[in-house]
XYZ file of C-alpha atoms in Angstrom:
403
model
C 18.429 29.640 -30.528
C 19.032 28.687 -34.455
C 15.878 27.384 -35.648
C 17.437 23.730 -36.681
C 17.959 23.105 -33.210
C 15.039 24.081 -31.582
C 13.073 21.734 -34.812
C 15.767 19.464 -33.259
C 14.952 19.065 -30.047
C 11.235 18.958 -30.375
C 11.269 16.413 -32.786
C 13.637 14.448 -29.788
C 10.211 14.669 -27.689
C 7.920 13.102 -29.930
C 10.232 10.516 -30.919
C 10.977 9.673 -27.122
C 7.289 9.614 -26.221
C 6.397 7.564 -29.449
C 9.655 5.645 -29.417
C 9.604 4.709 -25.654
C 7.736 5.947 -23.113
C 4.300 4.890 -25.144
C 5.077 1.649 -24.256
C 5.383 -0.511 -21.054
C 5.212 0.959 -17.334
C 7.212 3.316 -15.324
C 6.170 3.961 -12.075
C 9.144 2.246 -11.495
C 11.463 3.860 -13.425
C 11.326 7.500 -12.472
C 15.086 8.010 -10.879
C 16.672 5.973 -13.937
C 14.762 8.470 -15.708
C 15.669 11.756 -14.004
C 19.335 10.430 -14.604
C 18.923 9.505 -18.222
C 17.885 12.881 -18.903
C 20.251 14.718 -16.735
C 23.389 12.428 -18.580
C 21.760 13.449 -21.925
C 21.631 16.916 -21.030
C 24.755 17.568 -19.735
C 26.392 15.203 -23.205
C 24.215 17.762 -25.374
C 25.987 20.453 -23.319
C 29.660 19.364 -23.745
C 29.165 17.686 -27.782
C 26.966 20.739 -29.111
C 25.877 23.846 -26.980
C 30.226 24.177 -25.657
C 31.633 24.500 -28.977
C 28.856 27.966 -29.513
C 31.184 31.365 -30.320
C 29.553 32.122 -27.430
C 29.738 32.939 -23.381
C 29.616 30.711 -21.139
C 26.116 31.491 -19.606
C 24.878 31.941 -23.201
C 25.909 28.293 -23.807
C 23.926 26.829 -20.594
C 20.898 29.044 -21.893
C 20.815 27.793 -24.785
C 21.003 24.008 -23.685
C 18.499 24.483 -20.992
C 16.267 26.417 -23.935
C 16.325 23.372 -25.615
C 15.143 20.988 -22.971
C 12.742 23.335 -22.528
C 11.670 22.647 -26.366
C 12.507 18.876 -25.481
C 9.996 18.796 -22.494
C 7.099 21.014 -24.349
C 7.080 18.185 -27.475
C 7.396 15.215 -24.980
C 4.795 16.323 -22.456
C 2.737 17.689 -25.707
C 3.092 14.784 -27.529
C 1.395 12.710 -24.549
C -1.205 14.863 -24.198
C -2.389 14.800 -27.531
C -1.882 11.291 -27.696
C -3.834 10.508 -24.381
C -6.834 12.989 -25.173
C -7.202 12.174 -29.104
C -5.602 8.212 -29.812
C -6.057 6.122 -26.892
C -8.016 3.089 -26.635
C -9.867 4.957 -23.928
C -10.595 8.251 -25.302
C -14.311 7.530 -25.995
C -15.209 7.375 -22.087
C -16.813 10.343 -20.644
C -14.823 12.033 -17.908
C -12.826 15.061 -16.979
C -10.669 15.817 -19.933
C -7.787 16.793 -17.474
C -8.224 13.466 -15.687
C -7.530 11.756 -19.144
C -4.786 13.838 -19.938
C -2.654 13.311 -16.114
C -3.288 11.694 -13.130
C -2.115 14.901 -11.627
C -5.908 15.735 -11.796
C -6.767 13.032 -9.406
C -3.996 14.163 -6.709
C -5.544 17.779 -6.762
C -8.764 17.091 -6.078
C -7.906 14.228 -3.328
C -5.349 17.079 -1.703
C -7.763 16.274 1.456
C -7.472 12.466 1.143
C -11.505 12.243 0.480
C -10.844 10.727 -2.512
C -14.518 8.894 -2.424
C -16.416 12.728 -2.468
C -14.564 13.340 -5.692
C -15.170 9.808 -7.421
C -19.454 10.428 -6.244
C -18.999 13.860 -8.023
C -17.682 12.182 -10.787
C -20.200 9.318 -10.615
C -22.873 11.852 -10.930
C -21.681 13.961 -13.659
C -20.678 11.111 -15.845
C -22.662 8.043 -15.434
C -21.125 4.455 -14.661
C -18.538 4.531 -16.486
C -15.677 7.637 -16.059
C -12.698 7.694 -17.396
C -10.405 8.825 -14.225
C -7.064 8.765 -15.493
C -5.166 8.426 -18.783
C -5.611 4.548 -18.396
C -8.066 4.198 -16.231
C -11.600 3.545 -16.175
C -13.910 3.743 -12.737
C -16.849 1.398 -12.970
C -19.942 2.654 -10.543
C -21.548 -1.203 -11.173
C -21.587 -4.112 -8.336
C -21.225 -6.485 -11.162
C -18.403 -5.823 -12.254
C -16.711 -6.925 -8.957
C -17.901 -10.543 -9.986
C -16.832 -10.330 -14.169
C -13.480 -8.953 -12.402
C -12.548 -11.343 -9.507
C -14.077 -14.351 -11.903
C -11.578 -17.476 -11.793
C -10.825 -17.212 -15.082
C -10.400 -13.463 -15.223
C -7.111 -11.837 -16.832
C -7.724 -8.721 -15.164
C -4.331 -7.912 -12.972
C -3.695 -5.767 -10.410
C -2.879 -1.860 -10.889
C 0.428 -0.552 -10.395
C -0.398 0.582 -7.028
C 0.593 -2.348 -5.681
C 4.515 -1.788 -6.381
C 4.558 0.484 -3.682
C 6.389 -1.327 -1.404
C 8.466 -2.086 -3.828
C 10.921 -4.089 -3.630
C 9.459 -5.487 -0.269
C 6.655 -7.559 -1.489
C 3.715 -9.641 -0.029
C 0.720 -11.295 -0.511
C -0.893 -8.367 -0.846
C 1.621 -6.474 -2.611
C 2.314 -8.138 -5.639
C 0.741 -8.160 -9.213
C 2.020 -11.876 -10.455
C -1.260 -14.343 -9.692
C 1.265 -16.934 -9.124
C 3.193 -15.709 -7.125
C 0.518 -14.215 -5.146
C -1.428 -18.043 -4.482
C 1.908 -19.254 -3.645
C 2.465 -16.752 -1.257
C -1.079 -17.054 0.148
C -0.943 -20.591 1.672
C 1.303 -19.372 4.054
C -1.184 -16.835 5.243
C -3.968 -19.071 4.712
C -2.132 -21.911 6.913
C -1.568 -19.123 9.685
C -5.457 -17.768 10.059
C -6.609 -21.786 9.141
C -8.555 -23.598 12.000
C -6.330 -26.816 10.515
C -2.733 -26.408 9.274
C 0.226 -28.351 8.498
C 3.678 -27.734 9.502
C 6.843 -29.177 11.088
C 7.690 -26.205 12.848
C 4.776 -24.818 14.345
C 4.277 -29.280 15.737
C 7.262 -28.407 17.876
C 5.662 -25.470 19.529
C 3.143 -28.032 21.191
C 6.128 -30.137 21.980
C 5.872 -32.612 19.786
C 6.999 -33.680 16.322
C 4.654 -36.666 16.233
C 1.636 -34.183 16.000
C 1.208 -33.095 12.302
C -2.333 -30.846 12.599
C -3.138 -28.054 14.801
C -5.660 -25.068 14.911
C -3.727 -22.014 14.215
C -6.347 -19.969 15.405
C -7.242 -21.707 18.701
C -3.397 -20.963 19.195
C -4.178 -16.826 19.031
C -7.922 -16.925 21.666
C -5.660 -16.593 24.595
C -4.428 -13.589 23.286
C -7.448 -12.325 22.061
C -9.089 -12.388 25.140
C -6.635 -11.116 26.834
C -6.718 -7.951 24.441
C -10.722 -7.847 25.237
C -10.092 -7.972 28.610
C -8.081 -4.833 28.609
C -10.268 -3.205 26.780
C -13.229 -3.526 28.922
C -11.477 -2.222 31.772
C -10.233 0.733 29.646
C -14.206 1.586 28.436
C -14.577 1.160 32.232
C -12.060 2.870 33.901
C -13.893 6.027 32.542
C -17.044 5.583 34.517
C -19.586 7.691 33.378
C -17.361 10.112 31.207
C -17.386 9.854 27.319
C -14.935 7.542 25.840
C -13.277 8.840 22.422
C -14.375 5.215 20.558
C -11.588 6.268 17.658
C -8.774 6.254 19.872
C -9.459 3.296 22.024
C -10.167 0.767 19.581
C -7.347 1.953 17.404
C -5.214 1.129 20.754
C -7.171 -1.881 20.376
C -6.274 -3.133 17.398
C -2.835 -2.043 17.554
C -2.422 -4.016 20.523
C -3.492 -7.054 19.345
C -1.542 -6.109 16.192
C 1.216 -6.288 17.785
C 0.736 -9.742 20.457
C -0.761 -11.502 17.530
C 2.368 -10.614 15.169
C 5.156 -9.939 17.569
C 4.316 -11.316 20.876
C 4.764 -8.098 22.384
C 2.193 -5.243 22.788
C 2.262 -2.081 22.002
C 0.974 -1.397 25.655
C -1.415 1.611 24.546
C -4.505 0.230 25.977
C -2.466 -0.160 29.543
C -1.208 3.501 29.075
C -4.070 4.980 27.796
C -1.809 6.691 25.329
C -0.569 6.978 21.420
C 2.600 4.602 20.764
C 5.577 6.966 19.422
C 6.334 4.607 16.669
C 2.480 4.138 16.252
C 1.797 7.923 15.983
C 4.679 8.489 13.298
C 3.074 5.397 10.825
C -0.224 7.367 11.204
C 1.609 10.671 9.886
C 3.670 8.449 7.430
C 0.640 6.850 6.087
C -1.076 10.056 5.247
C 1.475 10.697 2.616
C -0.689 8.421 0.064
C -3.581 9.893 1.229
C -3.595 12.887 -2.324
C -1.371 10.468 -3.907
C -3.179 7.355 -3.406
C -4.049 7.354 -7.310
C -0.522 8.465 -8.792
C 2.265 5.588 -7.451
C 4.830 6.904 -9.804
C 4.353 10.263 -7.858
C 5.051 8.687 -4.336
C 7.714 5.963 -6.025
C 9.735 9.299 -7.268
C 9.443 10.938 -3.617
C 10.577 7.817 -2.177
C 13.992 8.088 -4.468
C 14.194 11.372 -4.543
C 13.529 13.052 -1.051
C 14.228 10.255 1.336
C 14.724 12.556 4.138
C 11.734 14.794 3.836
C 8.838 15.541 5.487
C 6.058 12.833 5.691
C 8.412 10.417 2.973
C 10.879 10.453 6.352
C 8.033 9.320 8.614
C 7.434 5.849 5.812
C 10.850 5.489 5.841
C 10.986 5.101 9.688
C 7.720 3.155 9.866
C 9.647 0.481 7.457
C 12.725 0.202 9.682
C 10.234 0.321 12.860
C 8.238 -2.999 11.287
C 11.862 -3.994 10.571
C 13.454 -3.882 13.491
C 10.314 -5.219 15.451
C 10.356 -8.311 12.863
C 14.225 -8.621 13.413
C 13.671 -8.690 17.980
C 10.786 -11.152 17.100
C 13.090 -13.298 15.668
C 15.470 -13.711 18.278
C 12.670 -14.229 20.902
C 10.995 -17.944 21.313
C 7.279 -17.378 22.670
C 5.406 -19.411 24.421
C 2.394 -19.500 22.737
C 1.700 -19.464 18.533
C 1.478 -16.117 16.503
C 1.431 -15.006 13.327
C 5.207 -14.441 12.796
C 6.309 -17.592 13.605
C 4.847 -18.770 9.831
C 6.745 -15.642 8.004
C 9.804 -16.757 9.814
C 9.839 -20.438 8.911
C 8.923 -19.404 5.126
C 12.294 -17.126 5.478
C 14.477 -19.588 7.288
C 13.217 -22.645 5.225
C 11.761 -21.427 2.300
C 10.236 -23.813 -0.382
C 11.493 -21.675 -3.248
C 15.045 -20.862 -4.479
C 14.723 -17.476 -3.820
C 17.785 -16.059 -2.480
C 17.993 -14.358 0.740
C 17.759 -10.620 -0.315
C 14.486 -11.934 -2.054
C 13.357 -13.756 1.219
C 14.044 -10.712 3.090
C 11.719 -8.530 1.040
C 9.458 -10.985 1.397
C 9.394 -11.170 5.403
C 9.790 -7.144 5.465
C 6.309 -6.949 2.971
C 4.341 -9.409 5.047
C 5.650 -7.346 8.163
C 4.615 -4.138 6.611
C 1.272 -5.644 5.717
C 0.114 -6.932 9.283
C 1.240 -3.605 10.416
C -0.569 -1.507 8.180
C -3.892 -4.087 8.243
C -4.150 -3.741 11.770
C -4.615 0.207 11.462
C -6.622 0.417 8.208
C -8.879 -2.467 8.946
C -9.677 -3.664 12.336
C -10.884 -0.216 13.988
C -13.228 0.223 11.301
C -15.971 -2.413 12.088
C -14.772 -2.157 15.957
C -16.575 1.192 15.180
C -19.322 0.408 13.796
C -20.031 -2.640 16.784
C -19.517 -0.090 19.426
C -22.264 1.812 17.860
C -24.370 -0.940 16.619
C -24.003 -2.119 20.308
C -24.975 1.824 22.202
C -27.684 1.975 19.984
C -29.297 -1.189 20.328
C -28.634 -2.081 23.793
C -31.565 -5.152 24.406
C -30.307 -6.719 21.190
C -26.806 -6.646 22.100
C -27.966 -8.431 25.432
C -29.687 -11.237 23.982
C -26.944 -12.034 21.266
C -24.330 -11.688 23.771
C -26.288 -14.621 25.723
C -26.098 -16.950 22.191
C -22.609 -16.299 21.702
C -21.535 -17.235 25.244
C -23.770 -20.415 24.462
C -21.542 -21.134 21.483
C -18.414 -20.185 24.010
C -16.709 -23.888 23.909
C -14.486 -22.296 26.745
């Protein structure tokens, strides 16, 4: 390759790392990338690399030589930049951390991402610098300077994975996320207000209701099934993981859908259940790099575990989508995602809306596995292990017991 156009092509790298990618976020933007690149490099092909006194396969060689070059300067360029000129370079931490967050997918390969962060913890003190902007504070207080009301600390890009579904939870704009929270707020709120949910009790005259005296029945039905599943196995040992995940899958699924998942009854894994558990392990070693799962979702839609999210997503989908055409008897939590959709406040349009009710879907869904079987755990222990204690507070609470 003539020296002019290798000088030519590296010089393209810096000037695209300095020139653009230095600036903004794109986590988003890694198929529009891929294609920008691929256009470019097949223009470079057909305007300079063709016209060679050359053969054919000499011609492609040389062009893919020189995004070679291209790629070397770019991804060098970065490097040096992240390592030697960034705002953060004077935190301690694992130089290949600082350099790519590649580092941090490696190391969580077995999704035990909090072994590697206590390694790190220990090696560099309270403050480590875990990625090439990112800093990992081992302090309590800083939970308090961060979630402060005045704070202008925003959320991490992580939270664009659903992207474009969004939801409470998923979305980095702090208005858009306290609008977006009164709706949940109203649904888990012992008083609420709404028009809709007045006609479920029949009347439009009454304005206030307890949402969550609305969900006990259910609850206790869900309790109730699960006592006689710890029971139906006598005196034989009960695998606690898999019974209260069927637990709070189950009430999941009757406090969001009005329909259980029946796993409890059949004393077996859901289908669609058992694929969002394989699905979700996909973030597990690339929890820490979005732009890495963002570019498998665009790019290998039919692979692997990226097949198993994209079938989760139409599963909470189509579950939302049979909700809607069902009228239950008693209140749940869909029935407020479905009146913000049908009558929204906003003028969002209905693509938006839809993303909306698909994110708040997505999030019930995934809430009821990551977060409910955790402390039934820990109670199921707390209770084995301390039996006389778990007598005597059982006795208060069924003195509290209204019903």
């Amino acid at each position: 390759m003539e020296l002019q156009m290798a000088l030519a092509a590296a010089a393209a790298g810096i000037l695209a790392h300095l020139g653009v990618f230095i600036r903004g976020e794109w986590h988003l933007q890694g198929r529009a990338v891929l294609s920008a690149h691929t256009v470019l490099a097949t223009l470079a092909w057909c305007l300079v690399f063709r016209h060679q006194m050359a053969a054919v396969s000499e011609q492609i060689e040389l062009c893919l030589g020189a995004v070679g070059i291209y790629l070397l300067s770019l991804f060098s360029s970065i490097t040096v930049y992240r390592l030697f000129f960034h705002p953060l370079r004077h935190f301690p931490g694992p130089k290949l951390a600082a350099a790519s967050k590649l580092w941090h997918v490696v190391k969580c390969r077995s999704g035990k991402n909090f072994r590697v962060l206590e390694d790190a913890h220990r090696k560099y003190g309270q403050y480590v610098r875990t990625g090439p902007s990112e800093v990992t504070v081992f302090h309590p207080g800083v939970i308090e300077l961060l979630e402060a009301p005045k704070s202008k600390t925003s959320r991490t890009d992580w939270y664009d994975v659903l992207h474009p579904r969004t939801s409470t939870i998923f979305t980095r704009d702090e208005s858009e996320h306290s609008s977006r929270r009164r709706v949940w707020s109203r649904a888990m709120s012992t008083k609420c207000e709404s028009n809709a949910v007045a006609a479920w009790i029949g009347s439009t005259d009454v304005r206030f209701i307890q949402a969550m005296a609305q969900y006990v029945p259910r609850i206790r039905e869900q309790i109730e099934r699960l006592a006689k599943l710890i029971a139906s196995h006598d005196s034989k040992p009960v695998l606690i993981n898999d019974v209260m995940s069927w637990f709070a899958f189950d009430s999941m699924g009757e406090f969001m859908f009005d329909s259980s998942f029946g796993m409890m009854d059949s004393n077996a894994w859901h289908p669609a259940i058992a694929q969002q558990k394989a699905a979700l392990e996909l973030l597990a070693p690339m929890n820490d790099a979005v732009w890495l799962v963002r570019l498998a979702f665009d790019l290998f839609p039919y692979l692997g575990k990226v097949k198993d999210w994209n079938k989760m997503l139409a599963f909470c989908d189509n579950a939302m989508r049979k909700r809607m055409k069902k009228t239950p008897k008693d209140l749940d939590l869909a029935s407020w995602f479905i009146e913000e959709f049908e009558h929204p406040k906003t003028s969002r349009n209905e693509k938006d809306r839809g993303d909306l009710l698909s994110g708040n879907t997505m999030t019930a869904v995934v809430a009821g596995r990551s977060v409910h079987p955790t402390p039934s755990f820990d109670g199921s222990w707390s209770m084995e292990s301390h039996p006389m204690e778990t007598d005597r507070r059982s006795y208060i609470v069924t003195l509290r017991d209204p019903a």
